[in-house]
Short mmCIF file of C-alpha atoms in Angstrom, two decimals:
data_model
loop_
_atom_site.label_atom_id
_atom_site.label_comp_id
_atom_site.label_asym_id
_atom_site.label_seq_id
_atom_site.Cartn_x
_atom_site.Cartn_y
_atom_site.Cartn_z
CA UNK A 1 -145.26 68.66 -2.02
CA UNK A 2 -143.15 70.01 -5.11
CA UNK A 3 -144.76 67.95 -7.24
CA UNK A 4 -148.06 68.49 -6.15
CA UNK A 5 -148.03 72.12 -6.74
CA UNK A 6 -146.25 71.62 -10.16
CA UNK A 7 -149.38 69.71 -11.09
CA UNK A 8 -151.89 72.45 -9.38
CA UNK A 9 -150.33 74.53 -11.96
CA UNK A 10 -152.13 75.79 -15.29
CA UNK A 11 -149.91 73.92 -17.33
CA UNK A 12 -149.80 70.95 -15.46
CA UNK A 13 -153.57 70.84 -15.34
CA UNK A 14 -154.10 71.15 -18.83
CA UNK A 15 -151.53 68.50 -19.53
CA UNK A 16 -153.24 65.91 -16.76
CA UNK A 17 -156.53 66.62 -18.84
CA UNK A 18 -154.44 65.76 -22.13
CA UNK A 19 -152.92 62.92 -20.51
CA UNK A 20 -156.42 61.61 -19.42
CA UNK A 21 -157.78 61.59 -22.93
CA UNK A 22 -154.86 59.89 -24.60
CA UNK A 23 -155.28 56.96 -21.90
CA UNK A 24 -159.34 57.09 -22.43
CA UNK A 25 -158.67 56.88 -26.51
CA UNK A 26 -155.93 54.02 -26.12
CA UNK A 27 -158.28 52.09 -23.67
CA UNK A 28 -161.36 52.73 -26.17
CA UNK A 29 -159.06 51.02 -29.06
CA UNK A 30 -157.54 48.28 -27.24
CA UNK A 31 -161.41 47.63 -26.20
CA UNK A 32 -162.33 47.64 -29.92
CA UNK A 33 -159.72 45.34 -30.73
CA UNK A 34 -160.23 42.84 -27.89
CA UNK A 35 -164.09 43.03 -29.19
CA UNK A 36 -162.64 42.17 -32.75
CA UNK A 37 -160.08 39.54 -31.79
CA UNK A 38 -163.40 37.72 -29.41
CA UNK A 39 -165.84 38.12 -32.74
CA UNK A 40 -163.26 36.62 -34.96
CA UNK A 41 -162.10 33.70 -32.49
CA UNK A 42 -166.42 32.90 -31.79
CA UNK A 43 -166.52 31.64 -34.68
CA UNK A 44 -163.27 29.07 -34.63
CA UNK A 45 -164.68 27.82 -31.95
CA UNK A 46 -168.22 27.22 -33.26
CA UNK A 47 -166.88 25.60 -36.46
CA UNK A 48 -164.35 23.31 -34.00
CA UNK A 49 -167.81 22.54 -32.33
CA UNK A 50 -169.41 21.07 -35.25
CA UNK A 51 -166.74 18.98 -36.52
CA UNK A 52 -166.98 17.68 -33.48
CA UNK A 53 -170.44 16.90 -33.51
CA UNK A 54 -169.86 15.03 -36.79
CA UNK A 55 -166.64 12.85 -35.94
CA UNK A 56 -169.27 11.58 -33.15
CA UNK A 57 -171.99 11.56 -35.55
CA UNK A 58 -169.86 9.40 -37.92
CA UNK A 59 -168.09 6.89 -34.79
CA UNK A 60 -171.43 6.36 -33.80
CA UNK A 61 -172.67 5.53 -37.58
CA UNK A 62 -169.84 2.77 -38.31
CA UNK A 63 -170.48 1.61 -34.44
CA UNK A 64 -173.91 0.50 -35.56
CA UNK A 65 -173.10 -0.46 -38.97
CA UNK A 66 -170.45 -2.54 -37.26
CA UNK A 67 -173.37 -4.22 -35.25
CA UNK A 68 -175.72 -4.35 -37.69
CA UNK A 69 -173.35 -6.48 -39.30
CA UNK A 70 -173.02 -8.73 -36.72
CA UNK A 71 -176.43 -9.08 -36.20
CA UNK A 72 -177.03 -10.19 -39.68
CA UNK A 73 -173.90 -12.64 -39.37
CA UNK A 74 -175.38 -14.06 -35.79
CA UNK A 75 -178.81 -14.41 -38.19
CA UNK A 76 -177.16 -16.58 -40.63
CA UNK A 77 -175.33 -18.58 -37.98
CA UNK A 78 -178.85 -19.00 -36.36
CA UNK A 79 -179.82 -20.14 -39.62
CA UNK A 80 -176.94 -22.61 -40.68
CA UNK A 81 -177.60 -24.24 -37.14
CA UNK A 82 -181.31 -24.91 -37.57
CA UNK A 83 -180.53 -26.15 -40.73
CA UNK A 84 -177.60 -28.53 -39.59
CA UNK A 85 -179.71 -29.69 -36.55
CA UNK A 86 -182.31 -30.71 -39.24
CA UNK A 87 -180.32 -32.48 -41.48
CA UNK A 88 -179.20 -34.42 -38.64
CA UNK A 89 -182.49 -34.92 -37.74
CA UNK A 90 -183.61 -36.19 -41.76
CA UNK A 91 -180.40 -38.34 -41.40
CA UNK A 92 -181.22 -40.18 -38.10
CA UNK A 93 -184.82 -40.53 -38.88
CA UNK A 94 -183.48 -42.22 -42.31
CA UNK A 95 -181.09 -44.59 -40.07
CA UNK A 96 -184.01 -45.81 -37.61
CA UNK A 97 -186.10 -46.76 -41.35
CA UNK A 98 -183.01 -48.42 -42.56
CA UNK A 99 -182.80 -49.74 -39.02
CA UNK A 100 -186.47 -51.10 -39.13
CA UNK A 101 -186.05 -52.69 -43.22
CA UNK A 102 -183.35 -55.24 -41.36
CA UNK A 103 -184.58 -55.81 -38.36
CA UNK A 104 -188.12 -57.09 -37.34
CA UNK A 105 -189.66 -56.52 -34.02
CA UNK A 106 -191.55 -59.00 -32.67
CA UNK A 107 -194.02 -60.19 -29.72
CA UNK A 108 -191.74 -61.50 -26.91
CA UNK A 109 -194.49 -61.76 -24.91
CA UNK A 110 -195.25 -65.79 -25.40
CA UNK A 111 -196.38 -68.67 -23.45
CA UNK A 112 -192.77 -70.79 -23.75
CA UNK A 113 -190.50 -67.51 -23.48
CA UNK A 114 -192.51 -66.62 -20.27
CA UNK A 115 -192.26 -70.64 -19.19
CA UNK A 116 -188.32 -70.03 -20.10
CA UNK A 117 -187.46 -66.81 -18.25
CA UNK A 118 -189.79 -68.45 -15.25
CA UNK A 119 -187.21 -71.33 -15.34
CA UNK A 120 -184.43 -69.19 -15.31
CA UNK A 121 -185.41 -67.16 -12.19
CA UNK A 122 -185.87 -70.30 -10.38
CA UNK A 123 -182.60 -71.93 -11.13
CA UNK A 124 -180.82 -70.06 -8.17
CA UNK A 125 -183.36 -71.00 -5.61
CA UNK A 126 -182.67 -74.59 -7.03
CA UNK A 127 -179.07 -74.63 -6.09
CA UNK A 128 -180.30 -72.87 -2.83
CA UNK A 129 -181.88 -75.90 -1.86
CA UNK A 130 -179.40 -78.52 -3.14
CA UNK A 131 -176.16 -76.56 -0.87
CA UNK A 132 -179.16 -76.85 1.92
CA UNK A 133 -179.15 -80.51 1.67
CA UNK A 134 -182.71 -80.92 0.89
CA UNK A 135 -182.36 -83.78 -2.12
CA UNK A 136 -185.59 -84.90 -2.55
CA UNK A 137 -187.00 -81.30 -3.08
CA UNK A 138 -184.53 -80.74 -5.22
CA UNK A 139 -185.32 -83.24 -7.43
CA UNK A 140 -189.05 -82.22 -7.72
CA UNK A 141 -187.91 -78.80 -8.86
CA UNK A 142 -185.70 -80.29 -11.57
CA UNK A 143 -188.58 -82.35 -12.51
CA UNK A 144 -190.70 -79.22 -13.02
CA UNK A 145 -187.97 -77.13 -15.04
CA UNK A 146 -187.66 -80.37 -17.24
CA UNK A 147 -191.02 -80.81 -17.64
CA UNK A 148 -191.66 -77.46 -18.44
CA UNK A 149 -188.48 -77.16 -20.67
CA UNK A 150 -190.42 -79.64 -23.12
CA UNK A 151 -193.30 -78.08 -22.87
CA UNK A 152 -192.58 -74.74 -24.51
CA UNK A 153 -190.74 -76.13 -26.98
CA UNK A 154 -193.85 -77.97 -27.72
CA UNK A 155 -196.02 -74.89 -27.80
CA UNK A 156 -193.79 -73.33 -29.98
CA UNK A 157 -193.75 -75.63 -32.65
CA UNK A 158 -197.11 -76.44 -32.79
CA UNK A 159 -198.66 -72.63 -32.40
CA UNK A 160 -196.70 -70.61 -34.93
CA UNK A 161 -198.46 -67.51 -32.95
CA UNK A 162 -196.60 -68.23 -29.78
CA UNK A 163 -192.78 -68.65 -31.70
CA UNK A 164 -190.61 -66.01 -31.22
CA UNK A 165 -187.10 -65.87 -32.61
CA UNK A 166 -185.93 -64.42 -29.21
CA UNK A 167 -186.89 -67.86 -27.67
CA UNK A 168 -184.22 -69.55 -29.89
CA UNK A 169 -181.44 -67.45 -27.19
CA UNK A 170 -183.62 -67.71 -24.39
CA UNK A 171 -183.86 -71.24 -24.31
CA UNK A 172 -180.57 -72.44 -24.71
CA UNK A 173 -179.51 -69.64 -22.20
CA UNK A 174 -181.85 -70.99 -19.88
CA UNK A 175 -180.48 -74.35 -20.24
CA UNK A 176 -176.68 -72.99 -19.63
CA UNK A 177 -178.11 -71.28 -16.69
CA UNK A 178 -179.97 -74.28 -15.15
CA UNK A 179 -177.08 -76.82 -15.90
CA UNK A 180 -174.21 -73.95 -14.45
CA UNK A 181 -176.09 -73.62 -11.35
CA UNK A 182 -176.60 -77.47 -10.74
CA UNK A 183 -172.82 -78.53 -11.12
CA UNK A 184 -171.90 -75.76 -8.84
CA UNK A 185 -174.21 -77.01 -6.10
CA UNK A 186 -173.29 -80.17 -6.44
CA UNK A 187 -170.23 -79.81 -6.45
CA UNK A 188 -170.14 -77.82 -3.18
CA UNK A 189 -172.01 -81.03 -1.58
CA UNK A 190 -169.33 -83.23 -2.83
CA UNK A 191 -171.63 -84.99 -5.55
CA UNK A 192 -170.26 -83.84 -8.62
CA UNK A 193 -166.45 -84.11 -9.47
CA UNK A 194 -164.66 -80.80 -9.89
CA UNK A 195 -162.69 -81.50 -12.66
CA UNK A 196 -166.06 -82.33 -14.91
CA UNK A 197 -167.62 -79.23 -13.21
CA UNK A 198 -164.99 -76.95 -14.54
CA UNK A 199 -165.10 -78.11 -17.89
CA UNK A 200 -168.91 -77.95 -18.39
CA UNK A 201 -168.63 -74.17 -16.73
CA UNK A 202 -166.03 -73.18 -19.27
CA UNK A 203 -167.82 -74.44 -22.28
CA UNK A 204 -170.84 -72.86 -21.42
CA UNK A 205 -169.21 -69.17 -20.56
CA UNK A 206 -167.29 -70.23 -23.89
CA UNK A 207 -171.00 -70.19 -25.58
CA UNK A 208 -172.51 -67.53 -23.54
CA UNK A 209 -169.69 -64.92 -24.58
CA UNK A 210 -169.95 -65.89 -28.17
CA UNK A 211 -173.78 -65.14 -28.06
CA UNK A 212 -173.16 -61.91 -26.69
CA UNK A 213 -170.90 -60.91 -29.88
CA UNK A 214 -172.87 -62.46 -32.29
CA UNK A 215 -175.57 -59.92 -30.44
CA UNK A 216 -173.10 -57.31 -31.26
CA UNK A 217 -172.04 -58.13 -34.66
CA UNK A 218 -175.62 -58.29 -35.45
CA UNK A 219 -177.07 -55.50 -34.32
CA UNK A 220 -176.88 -52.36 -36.84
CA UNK A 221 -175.99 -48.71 -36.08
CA UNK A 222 -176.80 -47.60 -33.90
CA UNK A 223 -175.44 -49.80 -31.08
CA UNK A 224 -176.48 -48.44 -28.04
CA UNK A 225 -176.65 -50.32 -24.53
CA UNK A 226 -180.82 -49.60 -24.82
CA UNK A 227 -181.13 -51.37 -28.53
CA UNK A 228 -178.58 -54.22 -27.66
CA UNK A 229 -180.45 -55.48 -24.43
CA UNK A 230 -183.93 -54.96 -26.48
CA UNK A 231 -185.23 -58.29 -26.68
CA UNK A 232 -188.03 -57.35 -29.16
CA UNK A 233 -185.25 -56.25 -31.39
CA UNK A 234 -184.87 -59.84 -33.10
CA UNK A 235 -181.22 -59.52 -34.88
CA UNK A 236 -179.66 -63.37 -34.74
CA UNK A 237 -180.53 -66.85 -34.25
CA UNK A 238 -179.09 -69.43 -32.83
CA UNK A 239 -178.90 -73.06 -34.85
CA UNK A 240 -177.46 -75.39 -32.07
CA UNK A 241 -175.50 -78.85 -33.39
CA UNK A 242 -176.81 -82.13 -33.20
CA UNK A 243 -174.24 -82.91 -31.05
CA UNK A 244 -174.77 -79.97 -28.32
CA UNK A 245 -178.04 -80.85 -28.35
CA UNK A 246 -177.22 -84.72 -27.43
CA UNK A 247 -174.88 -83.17 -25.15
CA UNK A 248 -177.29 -81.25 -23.35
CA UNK A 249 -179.80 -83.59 -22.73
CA UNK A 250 -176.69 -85.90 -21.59
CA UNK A 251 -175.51 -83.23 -19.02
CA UNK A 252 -179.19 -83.00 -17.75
CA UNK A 253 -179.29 -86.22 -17.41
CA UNK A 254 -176.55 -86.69 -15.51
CA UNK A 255 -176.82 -83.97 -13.12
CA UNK A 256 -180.25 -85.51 -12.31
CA UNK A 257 -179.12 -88.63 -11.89
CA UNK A 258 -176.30 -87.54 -9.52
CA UNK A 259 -178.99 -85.54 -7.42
CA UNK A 260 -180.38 -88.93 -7.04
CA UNK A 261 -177.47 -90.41 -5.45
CA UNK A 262 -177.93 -89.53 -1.87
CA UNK A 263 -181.85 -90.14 -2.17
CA UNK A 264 -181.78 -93.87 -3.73
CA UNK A 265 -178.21 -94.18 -1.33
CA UNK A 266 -175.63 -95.11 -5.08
CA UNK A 267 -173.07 -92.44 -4.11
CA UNK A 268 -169.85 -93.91 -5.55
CA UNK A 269 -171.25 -96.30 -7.87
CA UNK A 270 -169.06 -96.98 -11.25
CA UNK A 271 -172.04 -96.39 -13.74
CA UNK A 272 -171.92 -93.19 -12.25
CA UNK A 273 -168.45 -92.82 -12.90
CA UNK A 274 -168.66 -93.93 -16.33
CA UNK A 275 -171.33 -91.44 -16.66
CA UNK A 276 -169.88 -88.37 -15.32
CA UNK A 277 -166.66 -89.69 -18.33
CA UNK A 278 -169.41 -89.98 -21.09
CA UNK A 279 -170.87 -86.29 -19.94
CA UNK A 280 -167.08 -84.77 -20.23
CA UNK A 281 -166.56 -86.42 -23.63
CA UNK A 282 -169.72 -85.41 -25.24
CA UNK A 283 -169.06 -81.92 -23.74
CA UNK A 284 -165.83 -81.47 -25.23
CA UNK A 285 -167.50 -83.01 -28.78
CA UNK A 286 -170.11 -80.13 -28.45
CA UNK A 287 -167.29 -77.36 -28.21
CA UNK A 288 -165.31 -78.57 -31.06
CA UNK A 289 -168.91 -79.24 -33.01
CA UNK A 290 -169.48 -75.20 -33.02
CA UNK A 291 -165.92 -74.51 -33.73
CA UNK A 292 -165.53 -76.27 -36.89
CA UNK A 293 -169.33 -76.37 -38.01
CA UNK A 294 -170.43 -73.30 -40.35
CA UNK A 295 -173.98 -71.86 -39.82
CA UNK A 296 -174.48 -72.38 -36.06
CA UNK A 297 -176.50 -68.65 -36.42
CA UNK A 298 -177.79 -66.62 -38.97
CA UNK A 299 -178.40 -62.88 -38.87
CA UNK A 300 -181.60 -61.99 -39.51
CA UNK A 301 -183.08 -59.81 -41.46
CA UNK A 302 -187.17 -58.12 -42.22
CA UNK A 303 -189.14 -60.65 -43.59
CA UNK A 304 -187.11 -63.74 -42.88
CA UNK A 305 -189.25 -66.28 -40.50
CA UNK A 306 -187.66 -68.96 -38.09
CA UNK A 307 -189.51 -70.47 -34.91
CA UNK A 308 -187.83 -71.47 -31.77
#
C-alpha cells in the first residue's frame, strides 16, 4: 500500500510518465534495428537462393552432357555392329561362291540312282524273307535286285543325261548293303558259315567308314551335318579296283548260290565249300587291293565330268 501511494505521488507520477517514454524510445530503436538486421539478412538469403538455383542448373547440364555422350557412343556401337554383321555377311556370301567354284551340283534325280536307292530299301525285306524260310521267294527277289543292278549301270553309260557322280557311292553302297544283309540271313538259317560272314561284314564296314571320311575330307567349309548328307552336293568319287569288283560279283555269286542250296536240296556239298574259300580269299585280296592301290577316289572339283 506504501508503494502505491509513493507512486500516486506528483513525483512519482511524473517519473512513471518518464519511465514510460524511455521504454517506448528503447522499444522504437530495438524495432528499427531488428527491421535493419531482417533487410540486411533478405538479401543473404536471396543471393544463397540463386547459387542454388545454378549448382542445379549446372548438375543438371553435365547430367545431360553426360548422356548425350552416351547416346552418341551407343550410336557408334549401333554402327560398328551393323557394319560387323555385314562384313560377315560379304564374307559368308564370298565362302558359299568359293563353295560353288569347287563343287558342282548336280541332278540326283536319275533313272539308275532311283533303280539303286529302290534296291536298297528292299534289301531288308529280302533278309525278312530268307530268316522266314521262304527260299524260293527269296531267290526271285535276288534275281530282280541283280537284274536291276545291271540295268542302271547300263543306263548310265549309255545316256550321259541320266549319269550322276552321286551314283558312283550309291551303287557300291547298295551293293555293301544287299551283300551285308544276305550273309546275315543266311547265316541265321545255318547256310552261310560264320567265320566267312564276319569277314565279308568287316571289310565292308571297313569300306563304308572310309567313304564316310573321304565325304568329310572332301567336303569344303563349311561342314555342316545339312551340306555333308546333301547328295546333290557332288564332292568325291569312288574308283573301285579290278579286284573288288571281281570280288563283288564273286560274293554275289556265292550268296546266290548258297540261297539255292535248300531249293535244288546241295546243302553240304564240297564245291560249295570250295566256294565259300574262294569268296574269303578274293575278299581279303579286295581289302589289301584299296590299301596299297593309289587313286581309288578323286575329289572333285567344278567342271570336272565322271559318269557312274
Amino acid at each position: 500500500m506504501l508503494s502505491v501511494a509513493r507512486l500516486l505521488r506528483p513525483s512519482s507520477y511524473h517519473e512513471a510518465i518518464k519511465y514510460a517514454r524511455t521504454s517506448f524510445v528503447v522499444l522504437q530503436q530495438q524495432h528499427s534495428l531488428f527491421a535493419s538486421e531482417s533487410s540486411v539478412k533478405k538479401p543473404n538469403f536471396q543471393i544463397k537462393t540463386a547459387r542454388g538455383v545454378e549448382v542445379i542448373e549446372d548438375v543438371t547440364q553435365r547430367t545431360k552432357q553426360k548422356w548425350q555422350t552416351k547416346k552418341q557412343d551407343i550410336q557408334k556401337l549401333k554402327v560398328k555392329i551393323s557394319d560387323d554383321i555385314k562384313e560377315k555377311k560379304e564374307k559368308v556370301k564370298e565362302v558359299k561362291e568359293r563353295v560353288e567354284e569347287v563343287i558342282e551340283r548336280e541332278n540326283v534325280l536319275t533313272i539308275p540312282n532311283f533303280l539303286t536307292v529302290g534296291r536298297i530299301l528292299v534289301t531288308p525285306y529280302l533278309g525278312y524273307v530268307i530268316v522266314q524260310g521262304d527260299f524260293p521267294f527269296a531267290m526271285g527277289m535276288l534275281a530282280v535286285a541283280a537284274v536291276t543292278d545291271l540295268l542302271d549301270g547300263y543306263i548310265a553309260r549309255n545316256w550321259p543325261g541320266q549319269a550322276s557322280r552321286a551314283g558312283s557311292f550309291l551303287d557300291p553302297m547298295a551293293d555293301k548293303i544287299l551283300i551285308g544283309c544276305l550273309v546275315v540271313s543266311l547265316t541265321y538259317g545255318g547256310l552261310f558259315p560264320l567265320w566267312l560272314t564276319g569277314l565279308v561284314v568287316s571289310r565292308d564296314v571297313l569300306l563304308i567308314l572310309i567313304g564316310f571320311a573321304i565325304r568329310y575330307k572332301s567336303l569344303p567349309p563349311p561342314r555342316t551335318i545339312a551340306r555333308y548328307f546333301d547328295a546333290t552336293l557332288v564332292t568325291a568319287q569312288l574308283a573301285p579296283t579290278f579286284i573288288s569288283k571281281v570280288n563283288t560279283a564273286i560274293q554275289l555269286t556265292a550268296l546266290g548260290v548258297s540261297l539255292g542250296a535248300p531249293v535244288w536240296n546241295y546243302i553240304d556239298h564240297p564245291y560249295l565249300h570250295g566256294l565259300w574259300y574262294f569268296t574269303g580269299f578274293t575278299t581279303i585280296a579286295a581289302a589289301l587291293s584299296y590299301a596299297l592301290t593309289k587313286n581309288t577316289y578323286k575329289i572333285l572339283k567344278n567342271g570336272s565330268r565322271s559318269a557312274k
